[in-house]
C-alpha atoms as one frame of an Amber mdcrd trajectory, in Angstrom:
protein
  94.633   2.693  65.009  98.181   3.843  66.301  99.157   0.072  66.200  97.863
  -0.307  62.692  99.628   2.791  61.467 103.089   1.549  63.177 102.549  -1.622
  61.350 102.208   0.105  58.046 105.225   2.357  58.679 107.374  -0.833  59.539
 106.320  -2.501  56.358 107.026   0.618  54.135 110.459   1.121  55.600 112.307
  -1.954  54.208 111.016  -1.012  50.744 112.071   2.866  51.008 115.434   1.544
  52.152 115.863  -0.678  49.069 114.757   2.067  46.936 117.581   4.369  48.340
 119.755   1.499  48.153 119.082   1.266  44.246 119.557   4.952  43.760 123.180
   4.911  45.274 126.072   3.636  43.738 127.840   0.647  45.356 131.499  -0.466
  45.208 131.129  -2.610  42.216 129.472  -0.014  40.096 131.800   2.893  41.377
 134.769   0.652  40.350 133.224  -0.283  36.915 132.367   3.595  36.218 135.873
   4.517  37.124 137.264   1.831  34.848 134.825   2.993  31.898 135.772   6.696
  32.339 139.583   5.969  32.438 139.178   3.911  29.433 137.083   6.279  27.294
 139.919   8.934  27.918 142.683   6.226  27.168 141.276   5.319  23.943 140.455
   8.950  22.800 143.805  10.100  23.574 145.555   7.273  21.823 143.335   7.069
  18.601 142.849  11.087  18.652 146.570  11.486  18.838 147.293   9.364  16.145
 144.872  11.053  14.073 146.015  14.546  14.872 149.703  13.217  13.782 148.422
  11.622  10.546 146.349  14.530   9.573 148.509  17.589  10.968 145.099  18.908
  12.255 144.640  19.195  16.050 141.061  19.080  15.666 140.713  15.885  13.763
 140.821  13.808  16.941 137.272  14.954  17.513 136.134  12.808  14.655 137.374
   9.336  16.390 136.655  10.445  19.970 132.842  10.910  19.231 132.435   7.511
  18.264 134.686   5.915  21.062 132.889   8.226  23.773 129.421   7.275  22.255
 130.181   3.476  22.492 131.643   3.429  26.067 129.092   5.678  27.498 126.303
   3.680  26.030 127.731   0.283  27.535 128.256   2.082  31.119 124.974   3.995
  31.209 122.870   0.805  30.300 124.718  -1.368  32.565 124.259   0.937  35.813
 120.946   2.400  34.791 121.555   5.288  37.431 121.706   8.890  37.484 125.274
  10.306  37.876 126.828   7.479  35.861 127.843   9.675  32.677 128.806  12.634
  35.031 131.316  10.550  37.192 132.724   9.104  33.599 133.043  12.569  32.040
 134.543  13.811  35.636 137.350  11.173  35.286 137.851  11.982  31.697 138.114
  15.886  32.393 140.647  15.333  35.360 142.708  13.106  33.075 142.388  15.513
  30.142 143.711  18.653  32.256 147.466  18.292  31.259 146.590  17.429  27.614
 145.223  18.738  24.414 142.110  16.806  24.726 138.901  18.659  24.569 140.431
  20.692  21.750 142.045  23.178  23.946 145.087  24.127  25.735 145.942  22.148
  28.895 144.026  23.544  31.936 141.544  23.003  34.965 138.571  24.222  32.974
 138.228  20.970  31.150 136.916  19.424  34.397 134.107  21.869  34.493 133.236
  21.230  30.842 133.232  17.597  31.443 131.020  17.955  34.377 128.601  19.790
  32.435 128.614  17.370  29.665 127.940  14.476  32.077 125.154  16.455  33.907
 123.253  17.312  30.596 123.641  13.721  29.272 122.412  11.979  32.781 119.600
  14.291  33.119 118.107  13.587  29.510 118.627   9.845  29.627 117.062   9.715
  33.136 114.076  11.604  31.967 113.577   8.936  29.235 114.122   6.342  31.539
 117.201   4.790  30.092 115.473   4.035  26.739 117.351   3.846  23.708 115.867
   7.019  22.449 117.041   8.712  25.551 120.648   8.125  24.359 120.116   9.914
  21.209 118.225  12.486  22.781 120.990  13.060  25.314 123.264  13.297  22.497
 121.697  15.985  20.514 120.878  17.976  23.604 124.303  17.976  24.907 125.699
  18.919  21.672 123.274  21.659  21.130 124.175  23.356  24.387 127.683  22.694
  24.745 129.229  23.159  21.186 128.580  26.895  20.836 129.483  27.533  24.456
 132.632  25.460  24.106 133.602  27.509  20.954 133.010  30.703  22.297 135.097
  29.742  25.645 137.859  28.679  23.259 137.682  32.365  21.550 138.284  33.861
  24.964 141.131  31.833  25.650 142.584  32.956  21.976 142.950  29.358  20.803
 144.076  29.748  17.144 141.513  29.093  14.741 138.649  29.123  17.286 136.711
  32.267  15.652 136.701  30.653  12.365 135.556  27.278  13.653 132.821  29.109
  15.747 131.270  30.433  12.555 130.347  26.731  11.596 129.277  25.433  14.785
 125.746  24.346  13.303 127.693  21.869  10.895 129.853  20.713  13.697 126.797
  19.863  15.778 125.502  17.724  12.697 128.903  16.189  12.209 129.363  15.259
  16.022 125.803  14.239  16.546 126.091  11.650  13.466 129.365  10.204  14.775
 128.350  10.100  18.489 125.076   8.476  17.289 127.117   5.923  15.386 129.183
   5.103  18.397 125.655   4.686  20.434 124.469   2.211  17.827 127.766   0.421
  18.165 127.662   0.504  21.808 123.854  -0.856  22.037 125.251  -3.826  19.681
 128.096  -4.466  22.305 125.922  -4.053  25.262 123.354  -6.646  23.756 126.106
  -9.123  23.353 127.600  -8.804  26.764 124.740  -8.222  29.135 124.424 -11.688
  30.038 128.329 -12.061  30.692 129.162 -12.830  34.322 131.305  -9.612  34.795
 128.534  -7.396  33.624 125.738  -9.085  35.434 127.756  -8.711  38.687 127.493
  -5.083  38.209 123.923  -4.865  37.125 122.647  -7.247  39.953 122.037  -5.133
  42.969
């Protein structure tokens, strides 16, 4: 009886080890996530700054960054399909955003905390939906419902000009940002379906 139990345990051990490996990020995945996080910030900063200058409104960048973030997050999350992908990407974004005006506020380390919260909420929801398409949209709306009012309240505490006025319209902002981010997700899905069989992407997906 003991020999049979020992044999069964030996059979189960490789399977458990493989499951643990699948949950962890390997070097290829971490490199991919790091690049995608940096790309998300670089494109958001570039196009966001152009839009701010063109309109003269420092909040205008949010309209283009939502689309960019939706695209890049969708491609990255569907490629790795692992909890923590969005969190790591947003962590990189937050660190890079510290000395800038990205995230709609003054430069500061607080942006790292906001970014971590954003990533964790998104990761939790899409993991719950097992990385199905509807999970991306559910993660989107959940993130905005939780974070937008908190973020705007936080900005009022920092005495950022115009924050109190914007806080009154946060439900409208949620609708606008959700729509723009959803558009980004839709584009991201189109891109992912076109590139998922490319060698570079398959190298990351095949563990």
